[in-house]
mmCIF file of C-alpha atoms in Angstrom:
data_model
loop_
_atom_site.group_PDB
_atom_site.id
_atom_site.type_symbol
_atom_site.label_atom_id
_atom_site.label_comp_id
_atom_site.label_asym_id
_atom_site.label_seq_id
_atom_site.Cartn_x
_atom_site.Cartn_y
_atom_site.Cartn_z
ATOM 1 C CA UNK A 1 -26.958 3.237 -18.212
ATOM 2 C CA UNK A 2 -24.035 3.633 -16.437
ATOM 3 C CA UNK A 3 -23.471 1.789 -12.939
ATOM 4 C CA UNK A 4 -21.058 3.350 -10.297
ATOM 5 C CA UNK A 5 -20.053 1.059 -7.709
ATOM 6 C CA UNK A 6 -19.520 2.175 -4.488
ATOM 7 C CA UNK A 7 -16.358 3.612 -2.782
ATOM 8 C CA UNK A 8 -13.461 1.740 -0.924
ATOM 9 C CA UNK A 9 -13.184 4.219 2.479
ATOM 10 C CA UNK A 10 -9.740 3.743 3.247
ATOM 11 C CA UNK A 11 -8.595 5.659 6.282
ATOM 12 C CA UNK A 12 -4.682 6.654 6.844
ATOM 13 C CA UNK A 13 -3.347 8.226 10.118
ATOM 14 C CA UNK A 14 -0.168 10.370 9.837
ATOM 15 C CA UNK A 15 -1.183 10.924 6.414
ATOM 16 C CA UNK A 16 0.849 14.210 6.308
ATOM 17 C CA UNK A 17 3.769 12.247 7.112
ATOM 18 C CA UNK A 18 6.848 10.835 4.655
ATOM 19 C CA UNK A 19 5.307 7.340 4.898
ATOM 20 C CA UNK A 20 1.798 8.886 4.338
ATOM 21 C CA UNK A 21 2.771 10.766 1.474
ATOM 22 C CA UNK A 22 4.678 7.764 -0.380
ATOM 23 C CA UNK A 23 1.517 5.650 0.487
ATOM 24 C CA UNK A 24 -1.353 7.661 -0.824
ATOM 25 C CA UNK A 25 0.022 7.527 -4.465
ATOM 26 C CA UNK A 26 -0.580 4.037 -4.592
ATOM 27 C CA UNK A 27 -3.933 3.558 -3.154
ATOM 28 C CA UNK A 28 -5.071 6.500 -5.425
ATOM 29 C CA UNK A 29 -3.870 5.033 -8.217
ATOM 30 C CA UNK A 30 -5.324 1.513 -8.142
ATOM 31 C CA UNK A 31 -2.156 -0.322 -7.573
ATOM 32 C CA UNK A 32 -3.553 -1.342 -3.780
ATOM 33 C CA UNK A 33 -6.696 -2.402 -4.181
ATOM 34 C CA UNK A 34 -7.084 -2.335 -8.293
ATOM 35 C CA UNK A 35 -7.590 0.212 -11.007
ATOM 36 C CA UNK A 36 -11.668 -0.989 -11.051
ATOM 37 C CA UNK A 37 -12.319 -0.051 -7.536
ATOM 38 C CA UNK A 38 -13.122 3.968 -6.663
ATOM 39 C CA UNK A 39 -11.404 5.197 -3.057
ATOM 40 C CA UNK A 40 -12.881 7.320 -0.720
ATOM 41 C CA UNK A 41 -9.250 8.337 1.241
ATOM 42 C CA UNK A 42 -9.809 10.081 4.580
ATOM 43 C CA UNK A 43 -6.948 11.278 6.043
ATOM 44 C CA UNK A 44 -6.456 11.736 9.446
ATOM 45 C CA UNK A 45 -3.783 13.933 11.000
ATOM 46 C CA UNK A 46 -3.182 15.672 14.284
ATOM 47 C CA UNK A 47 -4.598 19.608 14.379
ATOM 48 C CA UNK A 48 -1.349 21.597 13.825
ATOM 49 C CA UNK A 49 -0.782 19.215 10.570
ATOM 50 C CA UNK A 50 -3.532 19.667 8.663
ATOM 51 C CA UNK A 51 -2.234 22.908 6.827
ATOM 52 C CA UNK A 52 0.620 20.389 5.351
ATOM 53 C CA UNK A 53 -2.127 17.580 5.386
ATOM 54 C CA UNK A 54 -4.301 20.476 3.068
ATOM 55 C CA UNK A 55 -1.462 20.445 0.317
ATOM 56 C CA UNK A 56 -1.057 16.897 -0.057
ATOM 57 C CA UNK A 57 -4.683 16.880 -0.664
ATOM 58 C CA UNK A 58 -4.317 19.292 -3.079
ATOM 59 C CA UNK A 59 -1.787 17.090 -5.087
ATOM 60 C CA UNK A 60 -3.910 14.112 -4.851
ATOM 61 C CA UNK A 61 -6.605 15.953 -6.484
ATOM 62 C CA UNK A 62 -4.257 17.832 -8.914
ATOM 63 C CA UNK A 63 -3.026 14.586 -9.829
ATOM 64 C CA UNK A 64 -6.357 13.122 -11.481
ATOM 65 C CA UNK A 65 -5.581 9.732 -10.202
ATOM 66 C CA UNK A 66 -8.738 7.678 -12.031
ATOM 67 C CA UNK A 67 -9.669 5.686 -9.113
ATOM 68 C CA UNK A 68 -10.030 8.822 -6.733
ATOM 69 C CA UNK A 69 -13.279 9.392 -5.735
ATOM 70 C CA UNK A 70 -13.119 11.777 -2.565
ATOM 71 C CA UNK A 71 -10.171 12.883 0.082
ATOM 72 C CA UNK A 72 -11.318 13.785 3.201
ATOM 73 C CA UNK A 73 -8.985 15.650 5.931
ATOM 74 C CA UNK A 74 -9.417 15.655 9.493
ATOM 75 C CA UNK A 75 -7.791 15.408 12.643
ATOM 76 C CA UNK A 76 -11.303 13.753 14.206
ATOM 77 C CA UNK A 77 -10.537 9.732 14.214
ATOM 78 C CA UNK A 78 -14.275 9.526 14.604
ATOM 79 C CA UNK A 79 -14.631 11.460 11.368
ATOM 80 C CA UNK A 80 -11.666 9.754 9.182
ATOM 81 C CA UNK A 81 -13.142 5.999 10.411
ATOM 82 C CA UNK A 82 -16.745 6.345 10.036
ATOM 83 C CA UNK A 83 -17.332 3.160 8.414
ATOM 84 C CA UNK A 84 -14.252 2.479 6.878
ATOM 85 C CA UNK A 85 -13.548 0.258 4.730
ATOM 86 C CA UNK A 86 -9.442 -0.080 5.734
ATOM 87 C CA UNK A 87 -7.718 1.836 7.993
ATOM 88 C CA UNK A 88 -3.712 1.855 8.262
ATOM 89 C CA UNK A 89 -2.505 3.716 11.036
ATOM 90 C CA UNK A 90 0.637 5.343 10.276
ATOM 91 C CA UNK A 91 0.390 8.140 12.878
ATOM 92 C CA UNK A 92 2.549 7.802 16.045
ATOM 93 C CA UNK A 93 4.743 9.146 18.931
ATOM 94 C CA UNK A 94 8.293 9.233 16.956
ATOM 95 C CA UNK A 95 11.150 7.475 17.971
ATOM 96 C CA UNK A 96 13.935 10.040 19.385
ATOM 97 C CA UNK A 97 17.385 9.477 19.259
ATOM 98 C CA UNK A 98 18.812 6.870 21.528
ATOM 99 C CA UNK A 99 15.043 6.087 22.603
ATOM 100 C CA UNK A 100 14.625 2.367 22.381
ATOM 101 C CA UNK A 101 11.548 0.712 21.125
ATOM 102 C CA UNK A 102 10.494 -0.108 24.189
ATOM 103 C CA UNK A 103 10.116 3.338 25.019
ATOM 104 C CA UNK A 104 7.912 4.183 22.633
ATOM 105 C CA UNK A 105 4.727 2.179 24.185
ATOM 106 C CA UNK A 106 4.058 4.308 26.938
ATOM 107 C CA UNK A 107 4.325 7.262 24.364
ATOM 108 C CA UNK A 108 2.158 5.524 22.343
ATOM 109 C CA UNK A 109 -0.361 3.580 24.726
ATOM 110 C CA UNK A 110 -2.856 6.681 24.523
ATOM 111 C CA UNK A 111 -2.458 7.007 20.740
ATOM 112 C CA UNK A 112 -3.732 3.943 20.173
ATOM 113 C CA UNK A 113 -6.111 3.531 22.469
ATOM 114 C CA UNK A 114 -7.719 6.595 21.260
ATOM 115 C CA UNK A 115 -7.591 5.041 17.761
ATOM 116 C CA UNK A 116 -8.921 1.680 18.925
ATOM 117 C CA UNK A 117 -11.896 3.193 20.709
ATOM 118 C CA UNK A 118 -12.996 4.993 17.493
ATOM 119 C CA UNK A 119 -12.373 2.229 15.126
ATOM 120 C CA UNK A 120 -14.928 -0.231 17.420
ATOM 121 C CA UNK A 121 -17.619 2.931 17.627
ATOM 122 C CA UNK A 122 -17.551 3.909 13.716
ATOM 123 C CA UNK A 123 -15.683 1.512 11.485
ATOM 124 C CA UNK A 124 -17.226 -0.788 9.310
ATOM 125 C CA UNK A 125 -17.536 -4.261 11.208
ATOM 126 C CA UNK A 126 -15.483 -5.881 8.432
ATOM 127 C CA UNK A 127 -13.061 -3.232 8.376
ATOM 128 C CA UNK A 128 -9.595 -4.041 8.086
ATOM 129 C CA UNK A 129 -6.595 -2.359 10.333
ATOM 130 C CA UNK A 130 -2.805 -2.555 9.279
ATOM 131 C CA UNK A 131 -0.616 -1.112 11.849
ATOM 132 C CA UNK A 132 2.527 0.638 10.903
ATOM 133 C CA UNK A 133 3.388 3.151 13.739
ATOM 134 C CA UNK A 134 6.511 1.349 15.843
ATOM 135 C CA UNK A 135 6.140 -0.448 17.893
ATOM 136 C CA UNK A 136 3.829 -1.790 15.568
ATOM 137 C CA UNK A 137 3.146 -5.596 16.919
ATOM 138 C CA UNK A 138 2.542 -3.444 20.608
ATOM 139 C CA UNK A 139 0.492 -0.553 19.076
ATOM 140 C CA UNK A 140 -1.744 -3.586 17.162
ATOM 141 C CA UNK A 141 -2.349 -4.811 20.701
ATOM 142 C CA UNK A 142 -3.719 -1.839 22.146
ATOM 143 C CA UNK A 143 -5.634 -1.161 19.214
ATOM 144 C CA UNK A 144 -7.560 -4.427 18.859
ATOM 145 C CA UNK A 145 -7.525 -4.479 23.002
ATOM 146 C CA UNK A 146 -10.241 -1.023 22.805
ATOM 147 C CA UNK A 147 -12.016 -2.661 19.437
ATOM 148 C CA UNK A 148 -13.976 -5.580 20.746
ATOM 149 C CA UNK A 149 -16.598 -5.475 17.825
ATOM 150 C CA UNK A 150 -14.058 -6.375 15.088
ATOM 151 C CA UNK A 151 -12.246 -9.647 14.519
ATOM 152 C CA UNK A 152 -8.814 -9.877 15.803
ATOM 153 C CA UNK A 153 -8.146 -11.364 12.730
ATOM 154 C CA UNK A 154 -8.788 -8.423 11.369
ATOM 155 C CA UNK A 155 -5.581 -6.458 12.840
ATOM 156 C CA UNK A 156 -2.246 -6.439 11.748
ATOM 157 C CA UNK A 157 0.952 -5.183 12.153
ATOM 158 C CA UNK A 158 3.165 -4.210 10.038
ATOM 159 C CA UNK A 159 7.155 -5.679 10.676
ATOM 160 C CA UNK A 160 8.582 -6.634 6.857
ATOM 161 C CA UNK A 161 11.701 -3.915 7.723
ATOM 162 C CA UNK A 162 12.497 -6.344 10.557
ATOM 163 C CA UNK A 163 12.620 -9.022 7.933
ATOM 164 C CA UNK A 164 14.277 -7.232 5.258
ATOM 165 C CA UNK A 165 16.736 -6.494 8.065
ATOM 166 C CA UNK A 166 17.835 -10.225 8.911
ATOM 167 C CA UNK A 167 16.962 -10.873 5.007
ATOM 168 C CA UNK A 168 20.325 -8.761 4.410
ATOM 169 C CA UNK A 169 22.251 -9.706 7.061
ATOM 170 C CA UNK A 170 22.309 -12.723 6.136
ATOM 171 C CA UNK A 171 22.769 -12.264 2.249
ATOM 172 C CA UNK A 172 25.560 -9.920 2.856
ATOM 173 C CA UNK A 173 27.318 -12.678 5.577
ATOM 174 C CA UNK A 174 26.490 -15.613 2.325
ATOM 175 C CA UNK A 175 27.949 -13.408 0.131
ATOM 176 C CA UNK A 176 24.914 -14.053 -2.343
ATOM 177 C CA UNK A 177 21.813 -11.313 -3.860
ATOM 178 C CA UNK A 178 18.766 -10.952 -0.944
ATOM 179 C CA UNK A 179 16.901 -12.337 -3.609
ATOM 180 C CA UNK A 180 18.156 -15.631 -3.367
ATOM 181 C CA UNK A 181 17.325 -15.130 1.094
ATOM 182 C CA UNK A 182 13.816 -16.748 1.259
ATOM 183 C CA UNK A 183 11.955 -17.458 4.652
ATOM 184 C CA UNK A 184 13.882 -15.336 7.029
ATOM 185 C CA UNK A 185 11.415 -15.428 10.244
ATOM 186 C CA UNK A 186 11.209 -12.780 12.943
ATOM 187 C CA UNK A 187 9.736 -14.305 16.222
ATOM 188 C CA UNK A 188 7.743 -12.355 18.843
ATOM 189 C CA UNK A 189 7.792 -8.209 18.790
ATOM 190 C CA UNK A 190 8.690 -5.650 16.806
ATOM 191 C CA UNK A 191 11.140 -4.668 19.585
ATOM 192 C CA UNK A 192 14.770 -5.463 20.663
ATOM 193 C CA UNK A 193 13.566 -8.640 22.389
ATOM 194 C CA UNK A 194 12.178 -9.999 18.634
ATOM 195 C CA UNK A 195 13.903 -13.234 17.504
ATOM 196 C CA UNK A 196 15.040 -13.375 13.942
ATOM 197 C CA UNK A 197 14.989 -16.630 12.674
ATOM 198 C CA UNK A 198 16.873 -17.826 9.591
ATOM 199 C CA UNK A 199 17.574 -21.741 10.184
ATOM 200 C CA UNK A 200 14.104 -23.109 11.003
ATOM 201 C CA UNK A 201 12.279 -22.681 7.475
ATOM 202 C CA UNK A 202 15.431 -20.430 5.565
ATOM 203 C CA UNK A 203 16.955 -21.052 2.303
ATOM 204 C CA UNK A 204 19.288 -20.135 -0.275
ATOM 205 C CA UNK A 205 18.704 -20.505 -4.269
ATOM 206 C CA UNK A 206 21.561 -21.462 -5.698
ATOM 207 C CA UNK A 207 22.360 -20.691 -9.478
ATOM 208 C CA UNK A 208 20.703 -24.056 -10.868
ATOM 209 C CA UNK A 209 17.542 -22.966 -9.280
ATOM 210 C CA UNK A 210 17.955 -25.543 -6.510
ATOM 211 C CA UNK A 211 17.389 -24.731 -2.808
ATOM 212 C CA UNK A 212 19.714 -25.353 -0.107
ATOM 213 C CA UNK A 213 18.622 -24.863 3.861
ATOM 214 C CA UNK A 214 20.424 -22.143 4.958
ATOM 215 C CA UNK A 215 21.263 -24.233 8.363
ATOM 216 C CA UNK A 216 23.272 -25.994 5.943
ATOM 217 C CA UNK A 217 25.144 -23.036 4.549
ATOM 218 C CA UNK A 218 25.490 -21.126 7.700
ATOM 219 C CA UNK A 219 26.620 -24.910 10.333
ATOM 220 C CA UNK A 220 30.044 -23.618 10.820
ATOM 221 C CA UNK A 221 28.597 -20.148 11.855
ATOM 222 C CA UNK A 222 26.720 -20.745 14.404
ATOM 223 C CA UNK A 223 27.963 -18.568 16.903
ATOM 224 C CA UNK A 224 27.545 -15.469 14.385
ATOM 225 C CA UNK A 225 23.828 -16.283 13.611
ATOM 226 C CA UNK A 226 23.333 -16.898 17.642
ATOM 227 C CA UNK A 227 24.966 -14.026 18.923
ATOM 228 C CA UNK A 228 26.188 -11.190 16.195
ATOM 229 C CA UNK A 229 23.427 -11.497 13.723
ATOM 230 C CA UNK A 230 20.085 -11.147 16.616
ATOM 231 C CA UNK A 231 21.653 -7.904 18.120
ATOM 232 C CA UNK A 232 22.621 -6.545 14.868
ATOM 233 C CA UNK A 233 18.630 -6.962 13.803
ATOM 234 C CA UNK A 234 17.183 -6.459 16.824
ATOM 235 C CA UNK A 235 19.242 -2.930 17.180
ATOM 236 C CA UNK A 236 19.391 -1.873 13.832
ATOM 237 C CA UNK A 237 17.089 0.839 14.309
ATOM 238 C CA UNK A 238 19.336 2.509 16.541
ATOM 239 C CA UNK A 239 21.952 3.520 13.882
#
């Protein structure tokens, strides 16, 4: 006798989007949450998407992807998060040119209240949110603010770019592979005011293996790291 086990709902805003449509790939496939484990994907997008959002369903399906139980399309957040599993909320007011971060959270506030609201009213009670939408640390706020039946522990944003950023920076100033850059930190929000951090816990690997603090490599640069290196992260997204 054969036993199915039941689907993962995992529930993507924006889905019709370039970050959507690099995303769904690997939950489909397994590589997220394993090749064992069937997915239920319900993707939410906004009404005059869901032509495009129709086609990428179409090559989900075409694709055969094992682990693919059901896709779902909607622009109804009640709908996509009816007692899902994970939601990652992709979907959000775009960042024009020369529009600063800041900018974007009265754009945004409504978005994500909206999405909040339905996540408390439908989702799963253990569900799990990842916010990616910028900015993502704010947009997490709001969220979590509007879904007082799920654990704040159970919200997160999404800020590794902001990371990889300073992660760079700093390789690039060392002269050395990011690989060898380990425990960059970025402080506070995903915003120009965030704080990367790459003396308190950072370090380089040198080529025996060993570490070395990276306040040690980087003492006679101070100024750079202080001044330079912040705005350069903090206003990267600009360029």
């Amino acid at each position: 006798m054969m036993h199915h086990r039941s689907s993962t709902k995992v529930a993507i805003s924006g889905a019709a989007g370039n970050i959507g449509y690099a995303l769904l790939p690997l939950i489909a496939s397994g590589y997220v949450f394993g090749d064992t484990v069937p997915i239920e994907l319900r993707l939410l997008e906004i009404p005059h998407a869901l032509k495009s959002l129709t086609g990428v369903k179409m090559e989900l399906e075409d694709s055969a992807y094992p682990c693919l139980s059901n896709v779902l399309c909607t622009a109804d957040p009640l709908e996509a998060f009816d007692n899902a599993d994970c939601i990652i909320l992709v979907g959000g007011f775009p960042r024009k040119k020369g529009m600063a971060r800041n900018d974007l959270i009265q754009a945004n506030t409504k978005i994500f209240t909206e999405m909040g609201a339905a996540i408390d009213e439908v989702a799963s009670p253990n569900v799990k949110v990842l916010v990616v939408a910028n900015p993502a640390n704010t947009n997490c706020l709001v969220a979590l603010n509007e879904a007082s039946n799920i654990p704040t522990k159970n919200f997160c944003a999404l800020s590794f770019l902001d990371h990889q950023r300073a992660k760079a920076q700093i390789a690039k100033r060392l002269g050395v592979s990011t690989a060898r850059v380990k425990n960059v930190i970025i402080w506070g929000n995903h915003s120009e005011t965030q704080y990367p951090d790459p003396l308190t816990d950072g370090y380089c690997i040198r080529d025996d293996g060993s570490e070395i603090p990276l306040v040690s490599l980087l003492k006679n640069d101070i100024e750079w790291v202080t001044n330079d290196f912040i705005s350069i992260v903090q206003n990267r997204g600009k360029s």
